[in-house]
């Protein structure tokens, strides 16, 4: 029997890889289970609402795309349309050539859309040096490998694998310590950020109402890639729209909790056009490439709902098949249950229909999906659409009871032929034990006199959870909550006085200088040890701060120095993420939550990968 | 409805299911003309063949009498699968055995009349088709009321055993790999028996246990419940 491609592709996978994938996937699955109820009073209602909002987006996609484009143009973002991967590559390269005719470094933030269109190879061919700046993607790139997971690109590599790669590339002394390895990558990539003329990113959510692009990440590389270079190009699948900014208060925590068990990612970068005349840093051009590449076809077909996907990766993590074979075996950039539907739907069942059969149909993917995509049902429909073996003989047997009974009687005696042969390759064949049911049934004495079956009403199982009432908390209670959340992430609150012993040099934003005793001791933000910013407000429920761009505000001051001090005016604290989002001005902003972090290397949590490793909040 | 796997291999499970339903006060009928719910061709993508089988089975079981199967898999097929395969057509009301006991009959403790304590430790594996039926921990809840029956916890309970019907044959190495991981967790619980509500999971796990000489046996939840009923 010819083995399915996924079996072939995974046959040579080392046990250590499977163990690494399984361990991380199980970790993320458990983290998700733990996070959802702590983030949402009613996770089920949150998923239902999210599915409705995304379905509304699909139902009105052409209108929303028009609205988004108009809003982007109004904020200075240049919008481009790409029908397919080739057109998208061409558009990106044209923008790069115009921005930097001599070639040079293109700093890339992690993006599945650019993986999908094969952008790196095209950039290299056009004379540019694309540099993946996400730690995991960086390892993938230096290894000439591909990501095996849509959120955790090197889930298939151990820390020993990374250690060997870094030593081979001359990044530093050989070490297997994830923290030391992370520092080596940080040091290496710093120079790339500074020399890049162009930054390329994906988009997590584009807001039709305001034309704002929301980019989520934990490391800070995404913000650096889209802040330090002169030109920022964002590539986004056309379905990644949300109607309003308010929707983000639902989707940001839903995505973070589903993906990594966080209540919000360390950074949520809100891009509102290029740097304005009065702003000290930021790209002077922002481009948005809207990528179709088969999505319109999917939208019009029976697998439309796979476009609800927000790319959290929860279905990969929980999938028993994914855990066994890892991502590469799927033969496409989108692996796992998501890929098993999206890829054949986008690229045709002739080539990829076999992926739909690589599933035990256990349904765990649907159960964890934050937007309730009925993946198993779609896998079944894909199987029906692909040409498979005929079961006509089986149907004939199953519609003739005598034929059926004799077939079943023979089955246990024939482990070497038919369906039991393939079964027996890996397991002992099943045997009949004990009595045959039908014989027993017919040998029974007539059934006991009729007794009426008393039906009782169904038992109520899901007692509604009391929603936690946020009382009219005063500012002090909110600050206490903020502090608790921040400390969970290893951030801290301090007084100005306590900060005097921090080692300089200092970089202090103009508007922060008025509120604190220090002035800048360096005029190169990349050289500073401490960056000081003034926040718009703090968010109690997530331990976040809102930072915006402005005349006396840098973006890099919050990113480049290893220590970030954030001044928050005493009264500027809000309870919820939704209130925090509402406080943002129309300028490019960020919601920052704790220190920069990564768990890419062997699942070890390391702080300070590209952004600051130490975050200190001062109430002023 | 007897499942085809019970029909072919595990008659004792069918017998136990009848005993359990009778202990709960039901009159049980068995239709000798029954064959299969149609899931194998349905899951394999031959919906024409599946439709032929499903229509026959739906017609055979039509009427007001609830249909009970000792399998969430067959139940899910007759509830969700038929809705996809035979949209708009009337299909029988089908229940998984424990679902029927708890949600339809209102059984809250087992056995209905006191019997001897069992003194057994088991690990309970949730069959995946229980997800679509929203069974949650219904089996564990009922089993936890059986006197003397101890359920031992184990890691990654949400993970499938890797059976998956035809998948077990077409994707053998992957299916077996998933099963071995499941067994690793089950063995670590210290239980000597894995109990589940579906014969598919149990035949697959038993085949792996025997191939690899592991110290564990398999039993269907109907057998445990029948064992708890006083003779």
GROMACS .gro file of C-alpha atoms in nm, chain B residues 42-128:
model
   87
  662UNK     CA    1  -1.863   0.876   0.566
  663UNK     CA    2  -1.525   0.945   0.728
  664UNK     CA    3  -1.346   0.804   0.427
  665UNK     CA    4  -1.516   1.046   0.190
  666UNK     CA    5  -1.748   0.810   0.001
  667UNK     CA    6  -2.069   0.989   0.091
  668UNK     CA    7  -2.277   0.805  -0.167
  669UNK     CA    8  -2.202   0.474   0.000
  670UNK     CA    9  -2.243   0.634   0.343
  671UNK     CA   10  -2.581   0.776   0.246
  672UNK     CA   11  -2.706   0.436   0.135
  673UNK     CA   12  -2.614   0.281   0.469
  674UNK     CA   13  -2.730   0.579   0.676
  675UNK     CA   14  -3.074   0.595   0.508
  676UNK     CA   15  -3.129   0.228   0.578
  677UNK     CA   16  -3.023   0.255   0.941
  678UNK     CA   17  -3.228   0.572   0.993
  679UNK     CA   18  -3.535   0.399   0.850
  680UNK     CA   19  -3.476   0.088   1.058
  681UNK     CA   20  -3.461   0.283   1.383
  682UNK     CA   21  -3.738   0.532   1.306
  683UNK     CA   22  -4.007   0.580   1.570
  684UNK     CA   23  -4.039   0.715   1.921
  685UNK     CA   24  -3.814   0.466   2.096
  686UNK     CA   25  -3.481   0.628   2.182
  687UNK     CA   26  -3.180   0.461   2.025
  688UNK     CA   27  -2.890   0.393   2.263
  689UNK     CA   28  -2.540   0.293   2.151
  690UNK     CA   29  -2.244   0.199   2.372
  691UNK     CA   30  -2.033   0.439   2.166
  692UNK     CA   31  -2.008   0.816   2.132
  693UNK     CA   32  -1.867   0.761   1.786
  694UNK     CA   33  -2.176   0.590   1.640
  695UNK     CA   34  -2.398   0.831   1.833
  696UNK     CA   35  -2.215   1.133   1.690
  697UNK     CA   36  -2.251   0.984   1.343
  698UNK     CA   37  -2.625   0.939   1.383
  699UNK     CA   38  -2.670   1.283   1.533
  700UNK     CA   39  -2.417   1.511   1.359
  701UNK     CA   40  -2.309   1.298   1.065
  702UNK     CA   41  -2.664   1.229   0.950
  703UNK     CA   42  -2.740   1.601   0.970
  704UNK     CA   43  -2.458   1.663   0.719
  705UNK     CA   44  -2.526   1.358   0.507
  706UNK     CA   45  -2.906   1.362   0.504
  707UNK     CA   46  -2.997   1.728   0.553
  708UNK     CA   47  -3.367   1.778   0.613
  709UNK     CA   48  -3.440   1.407   0.652
  710UNK     CA   49  -3.575   1.269   0.978
  711UNK     CA   50  -3.323   1.072   1.176
  712UNK     CA   51  -3.358   0.868   1.495
  713UNK     CA   52  -3.294   1.022   1.839
  714UNK     CA   53  -2.972   0.855   1.937
  715UNK     CA   54  -2.788   0.865   2.268
  716UNK     CA   55  -2.458   0.741   2.396
  717UNK     CA   56  -2.509   0.493   2.681
  718UNK     CA   57  -2.392   0.708   2.974
  719UNK     CA   58  -2.540   1.021   2.820
  720UNK     CA   59  -2.875   0.839   2.809
  721UNK     CA   60  -2.848   0.724   3.170
  722UNK     CA   61  -2.753   1.064   3.308
  723UNK     CA   62  -2.921   1.317   3.084
  724UNK     CA   63  -3.231   1.129   2.973
  725UNK     CA   64  -3.306   0.902   3.267
  726UNK     CA   65  -3.171   1.140   3.530
  727UNK     CA   66  -2.943   0.879   3.686
  728UNK     CA   67  -2.710   1.055   3.930
  729UNK     CA   68  -2.550   0.759   4.107
  730UNK     CA   69  -2.455   0.406   4.007
  731UNK     CA   70  -2.567   0.136   4.069
  732UNK     CA   71  -2.936   0.217   4.118
  733UNK     CA   72  -2.963  -0.027   4.408
  734UNK     CA   73  -2.670  -0.084   4.644
  735UNK     CA   74  -2.423  -0.352   4.545
  736UNK     CA   75  -2.085  -0.475   4.672
  737UNK     CA   76  -1.791  -0.232   4.662
  738UNK     CA   77  -1.561  -0.297   4.364
  739UNK     CA   78  -1.213  -0.216   4.495
  740UNK     CA   79  -1.068  -0.128   4.158
  741UNK     CA   80  -0.847   0.149   4.024
  742UNK     CA   81  -0.890   0.254   3.666
  743UNK     CA   82  -0.785   0.532   3.430
  744UNK     CA   83  -1.071   0.668   3.222
  745UNK     CA   84  -1.001   0.773   2.863
  746UNK     CA   85  -1.254   1.010   2.711
  747UNK     CA   86  -1.341   0.907   2.359
  748UNK     CA   87  -1.309   1.205   2.127
   0.00000   0.00000   0.00000
